[in-house]
Amino acid sequence: MDITASIQDDENLLVQIASRDEAAFALLLDRHFENVRALAWRVLANHAEVDDIAQDVFLKLWKNPQSFTPGKAKFSTWLYRVTLNACIDRQRKNNKSPLTLTDTTIEETTPDSAPTPEQQAINTNRAQRVSKAIAGLPDRQRHAIALTHFQELSNIEAAQIMDTSVEAVESLLGRARRALKASLRSDINELLNKTT
Amino acid sequence: MKNRQMTQDNYPQTASHQAMLKLLDQAPVVPASPSLRDDIISLALLDLSPAAPASPALKNKILSAAKENPTQPASAEIINFSPKPQHRPDRRWLTGNAFAAGLMAASLVLGFWTGTSNFADTLIAAPLELAGLQLPETDDSMNYYNIIDGLGPSESAL
């Protein structure tokens, strides 16, 4: 990879993409690919659609790079917003509410943190409950949790992406945390009993 | 340790000092927050939720799809969204020039109106004439110094 290319900022890469520079597109894809997929993964219940969303988002960017308006927000913030909107559109089309998760997805991706099969089973079940608790949140609350907790964005950035105020994001986060605490009460108590 | 001993020697444990310490002990302690532990654990539990698995093939798929979809390059006008340093004219320069031009224009207009040609004279005399003040007449033309002199009390008045 060209050293000069690696230090180019996103906006310069977009200019090159507008003149059909495939190398610039590959660089931008490398830079943001995982973040786009990670957000779609947290927002969409149907994980099979995550890759479709990522593909759509990046191909739209390739076809229409000038849709980004510099100065309004950072490119990454804008890209998250495009991804979130794409996920919302997809969910509306599928009309899947409340969200349901597939067990197989969780079993495939649960980290192997315990040596014994018994402990592994407990962890898998717990991960499944956590995923279901997240999926059970109302859409806006889940979006706020996905952006701030999983993508580690600030409340300000989350508010920009969700097109709302920072106060609204804080309120959504508060309600989401209370809901999650209620859903995961048994797991929380179990962990607290272990530590005390 | 030596320093602490010296401090204690210098500041003996008087009754008021003891009373102050008792008061300090009555200051409220950090309140218990039983829900905080739950909050922390519930947030930590979120991380048990599996992350998106890697999808290395997808990246190549997107790149090849982009190659197969070579749309026309955007026109120069559209590409022109790249951030560029904005040209900021020097406002002081503009203000100064505008002021000078205005002054010249005012001088010309007032000069024609009052029949004088001297710049300073025009500026001072015209508003005074317009205000109805009598200005001293000089032999040749109105002169700045004459005007200033004329504004004072006349010799006959003194």
PDB file of N, CA, C and O in Angstrom, chain A residues 11 14-15 18 20 22 25-26 29-30 33 37 41-42 51 55 58-59 62-63 66 70 109 126-127 130-131 134 149-150 177 180-181 185 187-188 191-192 196, chain B residues 35 37-39 41-56 58-63 65-67 69-74 78-79 81-83:
ATOM      1  N   GLU A  11     -12.039  12.314   3.219  1.00  0.00           N
ATOM      2  CA  GLU A  11     -12.629  13.239   2.251  1.00  0.00           C
ATOM      3  C   GLU A  11     -11.813  13.311   0.961  1.00  0.00           C
ATOM      4  O   GLU A  11     -12.375  13.411  -0.130  1.00  0.00           O
ATOM      5  N   LEU A  14     -12.625  10.311  -0.999  1.00  0.00           N
ATOM      6  CA  LEU A  14     -13.924  10.445  -1.687  1.00  0.00           C
ATOM      7  C   LEU A  14     -13.780  11.204  -3.001  1.00  0.00           C
ATOM      8  O   LEU A  14     -14.443  10.885  -3.983  1.00  0.00           O
ATOM      9  N   VAL A  15     -12.916  12.192  -2.995  1.00  0.00           N
ATOM     10  CA  VAL A  15     -12.682  12.948  -4.237  1.00  0.00           C
ATOM     11  C   VAL A  15     -12.115  12.009  -5.301  1.00  0.00           C
ATOM     12  O   VAL A  15     -12.526  12.044  -6.472  1.00  0.00           O
ATOM     13  N   ALA A  18     -14.722   9.694  -6.595  1.00  0.00           N
ATOM     14  CA  ALA A  18     -15.599  10.373  -7.550  1.00  0.00           C
ATOM     15  C   ALA A  18     -15.017  10.331  -8.960  1.00  0.00           C
ATOM     16  O   ALA A  18     -15.753  10.368  -9.936  1.00  0.00           O
ATOM     17  N   ARG A  20     -13.472   7.735 -10.012  1.00  0.00           N
ATOM     18  CA  ARG A  20     -13.410   6.283 -10.273  1.00  0.00           C
ATOM     19  C   ARG A  20     -12.054   5.660  -9.920  1.00  0.00           C
ATOM     20  O   ARG A  20     -11.550   4.805 -10.625  1.00  0.00           O
ATOM     21  N   GLU A  22     -10.237   3.137  -8.054  1.00  0.00           N
ATOM     22  CA  GLU A  22     -10.565   1.898  -7.338  1.00  0.00           C
ATOM     23  C   GLU A  22      -9.680   1.688  -6.111  1.00  0.00           C
ATOM     24  O   GLU A  22     -10.114   1.118  -5.110  1.00  0.00           O
ATOM     25  N   PHE A  25     -11.083   3.602  -3.325  1.00  0.00           N
ATOM     26  CA  PHE A  25     -12.284   2.918  -2.821  1.00  0.00           C
ATOM     27  C   PHE A  25     -11.883   1.735  -1.933  1.00  0.00           C
ATOM     28  O   PHE A  25     -12.468   1.516  -0.859  1.00  0.00           O
ATOM     29  N   ALA A  26     -10.875   0.996  -2.362  1.00  0.00           N
ATOM     30  CA  ALA A  26     -10.415  -0.160  -1.569  1.00  0.00           C
ATOM     31  C   ALA A  26      -9.888   0.296  -0.212  1.00  0.00           C
ATOM     32  O   ALA A  26     -10.122  -0.355   0.812  1.00  0.00           O
ATOM     33  N   LEU A  29     -12.793   1.325   1.935  1.00  0.00           N
ATOM     34  CA  LEU A  29     -13.504   0.093   2.322  1.00  0.00           C
ATOM     35  C   LEU A  29     -12.768  -0.596   3.474  1.00  0.00           C
ATOM     36  O   LEU A  29     -13.383  -0.996   4.465  1.00  0.00           O
ATOM     37  N   ASP A  30     -11.464  -0.697   3.341  1.00  0.00           N
ATOM     38  CA  ASP A  30     -10.654  -1.314   4.405  1.00  0.00           C
ATOM     39  C   ASP A  30     -10.846  -0.586   5.731  1.00  0.00           C
ATOM     40  O   ASP A  30     -10.953  -1.195   6.779  1.00  0.00           O
ATOM     41  N   PHE A  33     -15.026  -0.863   6.728  1.00  0.00           N
ATOM     42  CA  PHE A  33     -15.795  -2.077   6.474  1.00  0.00           C
ATOM     43  C   PHE A  33     -16.298  -2.725   7.778  1.00  0.00           C
ATOM     44  O   PHE A  33     -17.487  -2.995   7.933  1.00  0.00           O
ATOM     45  N   ARG A  37     -20.233  -3.152   9.249  1.00  0.00           N
ATOM     46  CA  ARG A  37     -20.803  -4.478   9.523  1.00  0.00           C
ATOM     47  C   ARG A  37     -21.183  -4.619  10.994  1.00  0.00           C
ATOM     48  O   ARG A  37     -22.217  -5.187  11.334  1.00  0.00           O
ATOM     49  N   TRP A  41     -24.824  -5.411  12.373  1.00  0.00           N
ATOM     50  CA  TRP A  41     -24.973  -6.641  13.178  1.00  0.00           C
ATOM     51  C   TRP A  41     -25.749  -6.367  14.462  1.00  0.00           C
ATOM     52  O   TRP A  41     -26.587  -7.142  14.890  1.00  0.00           O
ATOM     53  N   ARG A  42     -25.455  -5.227  15.070  1.00  0.00           N
ATOM     54  CA  ARG A  42     -26.131  -4.891  16.335  1.00  0.00           C
ATOM     55  C   ARG A  42     -27.560  -4.397  16.122  1.00  0.00           C
ATOM     56  O   ARG A  42     -28.392  -4.520  17.015  1.00  0.00           O
ATOM     57  N   ASP A  51     -24.413  -8.604   5.721  1.00  0.00           N
ATOM     58  CA  ASP A  51     -23.505  -8.461   4.587  1.00  0.00           C
ATOM     59  C   ASP A  51     -24.175  -7.739   3.418  1.00  0.00           C
ATOM     60  O   ASP A  51     -23.522  -6.980   2.697  1.00  0.00           O
ATOM     61  N   GLN A  55     -22.736  -4.337   1.808  1.00  0.00           N
ATOM     62  CA  GLN A  55     -22.506  -4.246   0.360  1.00  0.00           C
ATOM     63  C   GLN A  55     -23.275  -3.063  -0.240  1.00  0.00           C
ATOM     64  O   GLN A  55     -22.722  -2.288  -1.028  1.00  0.00           O
ATOM     65  N   PHE A  58     -21.624   0.364   0.736  1.00  0.00           N
ATOM     66  CA  PHE A  58     -20.369   0.691   0.061  1.00  0.00           C
ATOM     67  C   PHE A  58     -20.558   0.874  -1.454  1.00  0.00           C
ATOM     68  O   PHE A  58     -19.894   1.716  -2.056  1.00  0.00           O
ATOM     69  N   LEU A  59     -21.463   0.116  -2.024  1.00  0.00           N
ATOM     70  CA  LEU A  59     -21.682   0.303  -3.470  1.00  0.00           C
ATOM     71  C   LEU A  59     -22.391   1.627  -3.753  1.00  0.00           C
ATOM     72  O   LEU A  59     -22.124   2.270  -4.777  1.00  0.00           O
ATOM     73  N   TRP A  62     -19.724   4.105  -3.700  1.00  0.00           N
ATOM     74  CA  TRP A  62     -18.945   4.031  -4.951  1.00  0.00           C
ATOM     75  C   TRP A  62     -19.671   4.754  -6.091  1.00  0.00           C
ATOM     76  O   TRP A  62     -19.066   5.498  -6.864  1.00  0.00           O
ATOM     77  N   LYS A  63     -20.983   4.542  -6.140  1.00  0.00           N
ATOM     78  CA  LYS A  63     -21.752   5.135  -7.242  1.00  0.00           C
ATOM     79  C   LYS A  63     -22.018   6.622  -7.018  1.00  0.00           C
ATOM     80  O   LYS A  63     -22.151   7.379  -7.961  1.00  0.00           O
ATOM     81  N   GLN A  66     -20.485  11.809  -4.009  1.00  0.00           N
ATOM     82  CA  GLN A  66     -20.760  13.227  -3.734  1.00  0.00           C
ATOM     83  C   GLN A  66     -21.976  13.428  -2.842  1.00  0.00           C
ATOM     84  O   GLN A  66     -22.313  14.556  -2.510  1.00  0.00           O
ATOM     85  N   PRO A  70     -19.230  17.576   2.938  1.00  0.00           N
ATOM     86  CA  PRO A  70     -18.200  17.883   3.940  1.00  0.00           C
ATOM     87  C   PRO A  70     -18.580  19.105   4.769  1.00  0.00           C
ATOM     88  O   PRO A  70     -19.257  20.001   4.279  1.00  0.00           O
ATOM     89  N   THR A 109     -20.727 -18.068  17.377  1.00  0.00           N
ATOM     90  CA  THR A 109     -19.823 -16.944  17.620  1.00  0.00           C
ATOM     91  C   THR A 109     -19.523 -16.690  19.104  1.00  0.00           C
ATOM     92  O   THR A 109     -18.849 -15.741  19.427  1.00  0.00           O
ATOM     93  N   ARG A 126     -26.084 -17.770  28.486  1.00  0.00           N
ATOM     94  CA  ARG A 126     -26.102 -16.385  28.964  1.00  0.00           C
ATOM     95  C   ARG A 126     -25.977 -15.419  27.790  1.00  0.00           C
ATOM     96  O   ARG A 126     -26.690 -14.426  27.714  1.00  0.00           O
ATOM     97  N   ALA A 127     -25.066 -15.731  26.882  1.00  0.00           N
ATOM     98  CA  ALA A 127     -24.893 -14.881  25.694  1.00  0.00           C
ATOM     99  C   ALA A 127     -26.188 -14.804  24.895  1.00  0.00           C
ATOM    100  O   ALA A 127     -26.550 -13.753  24.366  1.00  0.00           O
ATOM    101  N   VAL A 130     -28.510 -12.499  26.688  1.00  0.00           N
ATOM    102  CA  VAL A 130     -28.092 -11.096  26.496  1.00  0.00           C
ATOM    103  C   VAL A 130     -28.496 -10.623  25.100  1.00  0.00           C
ATOM    104  O   VAL A 130     -29.058  -9.530  24.940  1.00  0.00           O
ATOM    105  N   SER A 131     -28.239 -11.457  24.122  1.00  0.00           N
ATOM    106  CA  SER A 131     -28.596 -11.078  22.749  1.00  0.00           C
ATOM    107  C   SER A 131     -30.094 -10.887  22.612  1.00  0.00           C
ATOM    108  O   SER A 131     -30.549  -9.968  21.914  1.00  0.00           O
ATOM    109  N   ILE A 134     -31.069  -7.608  24.206  1.00  0.00           N
ATOM    110  CA  ILE A 134     -30.754  -6.470  23.323  1.00  0.00           C
ATOM    111  C   ILE A 134     -31.760  -6.413  22.178  1.00  0.00           C
ATOM    112  O   ILE A 134     -32.276  -5.346  21.829  1.00  0.00           O
ATOM    113  N   HIS A 149     -22.432   1.958  23.128  1.00  0.00           N
ATOM    114  CA  HIS A 149     -21.749   0.881  23.856  1.00  0.00           C
ATOM    115  C   HIS A 149     -20.872   0.047  22.921  1.00  0.00           C
ATOM    116  O   HIS A 149     -19.682  -0.133  23.189  1.00  0.00           O
ATOM    117  N   PHE A 150     -21.447  -0.423  21.840  1.00  0.00           N
ATOM    118  CA  PHE A 150     -20.693  -1.354  20.988  1.00  0.00           C
ATOM    119  C   PHE A 150     -19.749  -0.627  20.028  1.00  0.00           C
ATOM    120  O   PHE A 150     -18.646  -1.073  19.794  1.00  0.00           O
ATOM    121  N   ARG A 177     -30.856   0.877  29.435  1.00  0.00           N
ATOM    122  CA  ARG A 177     -30.100   0.220  30.522  1.00  0.00           C
ATOM    123  C   ARG A 177     -31.031  -0.338  31.578  1.00  0.00           C
ATOM    124  O   ARG A 177     -30.801  -1.427  32.116  1.00  0.00           O
ATOM    125  N   LEU A 180     -32.571  -3.434  30.129  1.00  0.00           N
ATOM    126  CA  LEU A 180     -31.616  -4.550  30.077  1.00  0.00           C
ATOM    127  C   LEU A 180     -31.384  -5.130  31.468  1.00  0.00           C
ATOM    128  O   LEU A 180     -31.280  -6.342  31.657  1.00  0.00           O
ATOM    129  N   LYS A 181     -31.329  -4.217  32.448  1.00  0.00           N
ATOM    130  CA  LYS A 181     -31.110  -4.671  33.834  1.00  0.00           C
ATOM    131  C   LYS A 181     -32.281  -5.551  34.278  1.00  0.00           C
ATOM    132  O   LYS A 181     -32.086  -6.568  34.942  1.00  0.00           O
ATOM    133  N   ARG A 185     -31.881  -9.676  35.047  1.00  0.00           N
ATOM    134  CA  ARG A 185     -31.831  -9.679  36.518  1.00  0.00           C
ATOM    135  C   ARG A 185     -31.216 -10.968  37.068  1.00  0.00           C
ATOM    136  O   ARG A 185     -30.348 -10.932  37.928  1.00  0.00           O
ATOM    137  N   ASP A 187     -29.190 -13.117  35.722  1.00  0.00           N
ATOM    138  CA  ASP A 187     -27.748 -13.226  35.436  1.00  0.00           C
ATOM    139  C   ASP A 187     -26.948 -12.266  36.305  1.00  0.00           C
ATOM    140  O   ASP A 187     -25.859 -12.593  36.784  1.00  0.00           O
ATOM    141  N   ILE A 188     -27.499 -11.067  36.507  1.00  0.00           N
ATOM    142  CA  ILE A 188     -26.798 -10.078  37.338  1.00  0.00           C
ATOM    143  C   ILE A 188     -26.684 -10.611  38.766  1.00  0.00           C
ATOM    144  O   ILE A 188     -25.605 -10.587  39.376  1.00  0.00           O
ATOM    145  N   LEU A 191     -24.100 -13.374  39.030  1.00  0.00           N
ATOM    146  CA  LEU A 191     -22.727 -12.871  39.001  1.00  0.00           C
ATOM    147  C   LEU A 191     -22.367 -12.159  40.293  1.00  0.00           C
ATOM    148  O   LEU A 191     -21.239 -12.268  40.790  1.00  0.00           O
ATOM    149  N   LEU A 192     -23.340 -11.425  40.844  1.00  0.00           N
ATOM    150  CA  LEU A 192     -23.081 -10.726  42.123  1.00  0.00           C
ATOM    151  C   LEU A 192     -22.848 -11.723  43.234  1.00  0.00           C
ATOM    152  O   LEU A 192     -21.982 -11.541  44.088  1.00  0.00           O
ATOM    153  N   THR A 196     -19.450 -12.036  45.706  1.00  0.00           N
ATOM    154  CA  THR A 196     -19.495 -11.725  47.133  1.00  0.00           C
ATOM    155  C   THR A 196     -19.311 -12.964  47.991  1.00  0.00           C
ATOM    156  O   THR A 196     -19.475 -14.060  47.558  1.00  0.00           O
TER     157      THR A 196
ATOM    158  N   SER B  35     -27.540   0.182  43.097  1.00  0.00           N
ATOM    159  CA  SER B  35     -27.904  -0.073  41.694  1.00  0.00           C
ATOM    160  C   SER B  35     -26.699   0.050  40.763  1.00  0.00           C
ATOM    161  O   SER B  35     -26.727  -0.457  39.637  1.00  0.00           O
ATOM    162  N   ARG B  37     -23.717  -1.256  40.982  1.00  0.00           N
ATOM    163  CA  ARG B  37     -23.095  -2.549  40.666  1.00  0.00           C
ATOM    164  C   ARG B  37     -23.896  -3.280  39.596  1.00  0.00           C
ATOM    165  O   ARG B  37     -23.340  -3.875  38.683  1.00  0.00           O
ATOM    166  N   ASP B  38     -25.222  -3.202  39.747  1.00  0.00           N
ATOM    167  CA  ASP B  38     -26.097  -3.846  38.755  1.00  0.00           C
ATOM    168  C   ASP B  38     -25.893  -3.225  37.376  1.00  0.00           C
ATOM    169  O   ASP B  38     -25.841  -3.925  36.366  1.00  0.00           O
ATOM    170  N   ASP B  39     -25.784  -1.871  37.386  1.00  0.00           N
ATOM    171  CA  ASP B  39     -25.588  -1.174  36.103  1.00  0.00           C
ATOM    172  C   ASP B  39     -24.311  -1.643  35.424  1.00  0.00           C
ATOM    173  O   ASP B  39     -24.288  -1.937  34.232  1.00  0.00           O
ATOM    174  N   ILE B  41     -22.608  -4.374  35.938  1.00  0.00           N
ATOM    175  CA  ILE B  41     -22.636  -5.777  35.502  1.00  0.00           C
ATOM    176  C   ILE B  41     -23.524  -5.953  34.272  1.00  0.00           C
ATOM    177  O   ILE B  41     -23.176  -6.695  33.355  1.00  0.00           O
ATOM    178  N   SER B  42     -24.645  -5.234  34.261  1.00  0.00           N
ATOM    179  CA  SER B  42     -25.518  -5.400  33.082  1.00  0.00           C
ATOM    180  C   SER B  42     -24.833  -4.892  31.825  1.00  0.00           C
ATOM    181  O   SER B  42     -24.978  -5.481  30.749  1.00  0.00           O
ATOM    182  N   LEU B  43     -24.040  -3.816  31.960  1.00  0.00           N
ATOM    183  CA  LEU B  43     -23.313  -3.322  30.784  1.00  0.00           C
ATOM    184  C   LEU B  43     -22.186  -4.284  30.395  1.00  0.00           C
ATOM    185  O   LEU B  43     -21.915  -4.488  29.214  1.00  0.00           O
ATOM    186  N   ALA B  44     -21.558  -4.858  31.448  1.00  0.00           N
ATOM    187  CA  ALA B  44     -20.502  -5.834  31.144  1.00  0.00           C
ATOM    188  C   ALA B  44     -21.094  -7.070  30.466  1.00  0.00           C
ATOM    189  O   ALA B  44     -20.462  -7.665  29.588  1.00  0.00           O
ATOM    190  N   LEU B  45     -22.312  -7.406  30.865  1.00  0.00           N
ATOM    191  CA  LEU B  45     -22.969  -8.564  30.251  1.00  0.00           C
ATOM    192  C   LEU B  45     -23.209  -8.355  28.756  1.00  0.00           C
ATOM    193  O   LEU B  45     -23.206  -9.312  27.982  1.00  0.00           O
ATOM    194  N   LEU B  46     -23.423  -7.089  28.382  1.00  0.00           N
ATOM    195  CA  LEU B  46     -23.680  -6.811  26.963  1.00  0.00           C
ATOM    196  C   LEU B  46     -22.543  -7.321  26.083  1.00  0.00           C
ATOM    197  O   LEU B  46     -22.758  -7.713  24.940  1.00  0.00           O
ATOM    198  N   ASP B  47     -21.351  -7.289  26.655  1.00  0.00           N
ATOM    199  CA  ASP B  47     -20.200  -7.713  25.856  1.00  0.00           C
ATOM    200  C   ASP B  47     -20.193  -9.216  25.596  1.00  0.00           C
ATOM    201  O   ASP B  47     -19.387  -9.697  24.791  1.00  0.00           O
ATOM    202  N   LEU B  48     -21.040  -9.932  26.332  1.00  0.00           N
ATOM    203  CA  LEU B  48     -21.160 -11.372  26.043  1.00  0.00           C
ATOM    204  C   LEU B  48     -21.887 -11.600  24.720  1.00  0.00           C
ATOM    205  O   LEU B  48     -21.769 -12.662  24.119  1.00  0.00           O
ATOM    206  N   SER B  49     -22.654 -10.600  24.349  1.00  0.00           N
ATOM    207  CA  SER B  49     -23.376 -10.725  23.088  1.00  0.00           C
ATOM    208  C   SER B  49     -22.367 -10.847  21.953  1.00  0.00           C
ATOM    209  O   SER B  49     -21.437 -10.046  21.858  1.00  0.00           O
ATOM    210  N   PRO B  50     -22.506 -11.856  21.118  1.00  0.00           N
ATOM    211  CA  PRO B  50     -21.468 -12.101  20.109  1.00  0.00           C
ATOM    212  C   PRO B  50     -21.334 -10.971  19.105  1.00  0.00           C
ATOM    213  O   PRO B  50     -22.328 -10.362  18.711  1.00  0.00           O
ATOM    214  N   ALA B  51     -20.096 -10.727  18.728  1.00  0.00           N
ATOM    215  CA  ALA B  51     -19.830  -9.689  17.716  1.00  0.00           C
ATOM    216  C   ALA B  51     -19.976 -10.301  16.333  1.00  0.00           C
ATOM    217  O   ALA B  51     -20.054 -11.524  16.190  1.00  0.00           O
ATOM    218  N   ALA B  52     -20.002  -9.415  15.353  1.00  0.00           N
ATOM    219  CA  ALA B  52     -20.144  -9.905  13.971  1.00  0.00           C
ATOM    220  C   ALA B  52     -18.924 -10.737  13.594  1.00  0.00           C
ATOM    221  O   ALA B  52     -17.799 -10.296  13.797  1.00  0.00           O
ATOM    222  N   PRO B  53     -19.145 -11.920  13.059  1.00  0.00           N
ATOM    223  CA  PRO B  53     -17.992 -12.727  12.631  1.00  0.00           C
ATOM    224  C   PRO B  53     -17.324 -12.108  11.409  1.00  0.00           C
ATOM    225  O   PRO B  53     -17.970 -11.369  10.658  1.00  0.00           O
ATOM    226  N   ALA B  54     -16.061 -12.403  11.255  1.00  0.00           N
ATOM    227  CA  ALA B  54     -15.326 -11.828  10.117  1.00  0.00           C
ATOM    228  C   ALA B  54     -15.917 -12.326   8.804  1.00  0.00           C
ATOM    229  O   ALA B  54     -16.439 -13.441   8.736  1.00  0.00           O
ATOM    230  N   SER B  55     -15.848 -11.472   7.836  1.00  0.00           N
ATOM    231  CA  SER B  55     -16.379 -11.858   6.518  1.00  0.00           C
ATOM    232  C   SER B  55     -15.407 -11.394   5.447  1.00  0.00           C
ATOM    233  O   SER B  55     -15.660 -10.418   4.737  1.00  0.00           O
ATOM    234  N   PRO B  56     -14.259 -12.070   5.352  1.00  0.00           N
ATOM    235  CA  PRO B  56     -13.221 -11.588   4.424  1.00  0.00           C
ATOM    236  C   PRO B  56     -13.651 -11.638   2.963  1.00  0.00           C
ATOM    237  O   PRO B  56     -13.213 -10.820   2.155  1.00  0.00           O
ATOM    238  N   LEU B  58     -16.484 -10.946   1.728  1.00  0.00           N
ATOM    239  CA  LEU B  58     -17.407  -9.865   1.367  1.00  0.00           C
ATOM    240  C   LEU B  58     -16.666  -8.657   0.799  1.00  0.00           C
ATOM    241  O   LEU B  58     -17.120  -8.023  -0.151  1.00  0.00           O
ATOM    242  N   LYS B  59     -15.524  -8.364   1.406  1.00  0.00           N
ATOM    243  CA  LYS B  59     -14.773  -7.188   0.950  1.00  0.00           C
ATOM    244  C   LYS B  59     -14.392  -7.335  -0.526  1.00  0.00           C
ATOM    245  O   LYS B  59     -14.567  -6.419  -1.326  1.00  0.00           O
ATOM    246  N   ASN B  60     -13.901  -8.516  -0.865  1.00  0.00           N
ATOM    247  CA  ASN B  60     -13.533  -8.761  -2.270  1.00  0.00           C
ATOM    248  C   ASN B  60     -14.758  -8.710  -3.173  1.00  0.00           C
ATOM    249  O   ASN B  60     -14.676  -8.243  -4.311  1.00  0.00           O
ATOM    250  N   LYS B  61     -15.874  -9.200  -2.627  1.00  0.00           N
ATOM    251  CA  LYS B  61     -17.107  -9.194  -3.413  1.00  0.00           C
ATOM    252  C   LYS B  61     -17.521  -7.753  -3.746  1.00  0.00           C
ATOM    253  O   LYS B  61     -17.918  -7.450  -4.877  1.00  0.00           O
ATOM    254  N   ILE B  62     -17.403  -6.887  -2.733  1.00  0.00           N
ATOM    255  CA  ILE B  62     -17.768  -5.480  -2.945  1.00  0.00           C
ATOM    256  C   ILE B  62     -16.829  -4.831  -3.962  1.00  0.00           C
ATOM    257  O   ILE B  62     -17.257  -4.114  -4.866  1.00  0.00           O
ATOM    258  N   LEU B  63     -15.532  -5.139  -3.826  1.00  0.00           N
ATOM    259  CA  LEU B  63     -14.555  -4.540  -4.754  1.00  0.00           C
ATOM    260  C   LEU B  63     -14.802  -5.000  -6.183  1.00  0.00           C
ATOM    261  O   LEU B  63     -14.748  -4.194  -7.116  1.00  0.00           O
ATOM    262  N   ALA B  65     -17.640  -6.040  -7.361  1.00  0.00           N
ATOM    263  CA  ALA B  65     -18.912  -5.442  -7.795  1.00  0.00           C
ATOM    264  C   ALA B  65     -18.698  -4.002  -8.233  1.00  0.00           C
ATOM    265  O   ALA B  65     -19.311  -3.543  -9.202  1.00  0.00           O
ATOM    266  N   ALA B  66     -17.816  -3.302  -7.538  1.00  0.00           N
ATOM    267  CA  ALA B  66     -17.509  -1.910  -7.909  1.00  0.00           C
ATOM    268  C   ALA B  66     -16.815  -1.869  -9.271  1.00  0.00           C
ATOM    269  O   ALA B  66     -17.091  -0.997 -10.096  1.00  0.00           O
ATOM    270  N   LYS B  67     -15.930  -2.852  -9.517  1.00  0.00           N
ATOM    271  CA  LYS B  67     -15.234  -2.887 -10.817  1.00  0.00           C
ATOM    272  C   LYS B  67     -16.213  -3.157 -11.953  1.00  0.00           C
ATOM    273  O   LYS B  67     -16.067  -2.628 -13.047  1.00  0.00           O
ATOM    274  N   ASN B  69     -19.092  -2.258 -12.045  1.00  0.00           N
ATOM    275  CA  ASN B  69     -20.074  -1.177 -12.106  1.00  0.00           C
ATOM    276  C   ASN B  69     -19.368   0.159 -12.309  1.00  0.00           C
ATOM    277  O   ASN B  69     -19.443   1.047 -11.448  1.00  0.00           O
ATOM    278  N   PRO B  70     -18.643   0.275 -13.419  1.00  0.00           N
ATOM    279  CA  PRO B  70     -17.861   1.508 -13.598  1.00  0.00           C
ATOM    280  C   PRO B  70     -18.750   2.648 -14.098  1.00  0.00           C
ATOM    281  O   PRO B  70     -18.918   2.833 -15.295  1.00  0.00           O
ATOM    282  N   THR B  71     -19.333   3.345 -13.194  1.00  0.00           N
ATOM    283  CA  THR B  71     -20.180   4.472 -13.595  1.00  0.00           C
ATOM    284  C   THR B  71     -19.294   5.606 -14.091  1.00  0.00           C
ATOM    285  O   THR B  71     -18.092   5.632 -13.850  1.00  0.00           O
ATOM    286  N   GLN B  72     -19.885   6.545 -14.767  1.00  0.00           N
ATOM    287  CA  GLN B  72     -19.132   7.677 -15.290  1.00  0.00           C
ATOM    288  C   GLN B  72     -18.542   8.493 -14.144  1.00  0.00           C
ATOM    289  O   GLN B  72     -19.196   8.642 -13.104  1.00  0.00           O
ATOM    290  N   PRO B  73     -17.326   8.990 -14.352  1.00  0.00           N
ATOM    291  CA  PRO B  73     -16.783   9.874 -13.308  1.00  0.00           C
ATOM    292  C   PRO B  73     -17.697  11.073 -13.096  1.00  0.00           C
ATOM    293  O   PRO B  73     -18.281  11.583 -14.046  1.00  0.00           O
ATOM    294  N   ALA B  74     -17.781  11.475 -11.881  1.00  0.00           N
ATOM    295  CA  ALA B  74     -18.609  12.644 -11.580  1.00  0.00           C
ATOM    296  C   ALA B  74     -18.005  13.876 -12.239  1.00  0.00           C
ATOM    297  O   ALA B  74     -16.802  13.949 -12.454  1.00  0.00           O
ATOM    298  N   ILE B  78     -19.322  18.441  -9.511  1.00  0.00           N
ATOM    299  CA  ILE B  78     -19.750  17.593  -8.398  1.00  0.00           C
ATOM    300  C   ILE B  78     -18.558  17.216  -7.520  1.00  0.00           C
ATOM    301  O   ILE B  78     -18.641  17.190  -6.307  1.00  0.00           O
ATOM    302  N   ILE B  79     -17.439  16.937  -8.187  1.00  0.00           N
ATOM    303  CA  ILE B  79     -16.252  16.539  -7.415  1.00  0.00           C
ATOM    304  C   ILE B  79     -15.796  17.675  -6.509  1.00  0.00           C
ATOM    305  O   ILE B  79     -15.172  17.447  -5.495  1.00  0.00           O
ATOM    306  N   PHE B  81     -16.473  18.997  -4.102  1.00  0.00           N
ATOM    307  CA  PHE B  81     -16.887  19.073  -2.716  1.00  0.00           C
ATOM    308  C   PHE B  81     -15.707  18.913  -1.784  1.00  0.00           C
ATOM    309  O   PHE B  81     -15.848  18.958  -0.577  1.00  0.00           O
ATOM    310  N   SER B  82     -14.519  18.697  -2.376  1.00  0.00           N
ATOM    311  CA  SER B  82     -13.356  18.482  -1.528  1.00  0.00           C
ATOM    312  C   SER B  82     -13.086  19.719  -0.669  1.00  0.00           C
ATOM    313  O   SER B  82     -13.227  20.836  -1.138  1.00  0.00           O
ATOM    314  N   PRO B  83     -12.741  19.490   0.592  1.00  0.00           N
ATOM    315  CA  PRO B  83     -12.540  20.650   1.452  1.00  0.00           C
ATOM    316  C   PRO B  83     -11.367  21.498   0.982  1.00  0.00           C
ATOM    317  O   PRO B  83     -10.295  20.980   0.731  1.00  0.00           O
TER     318      PRO B  83
END
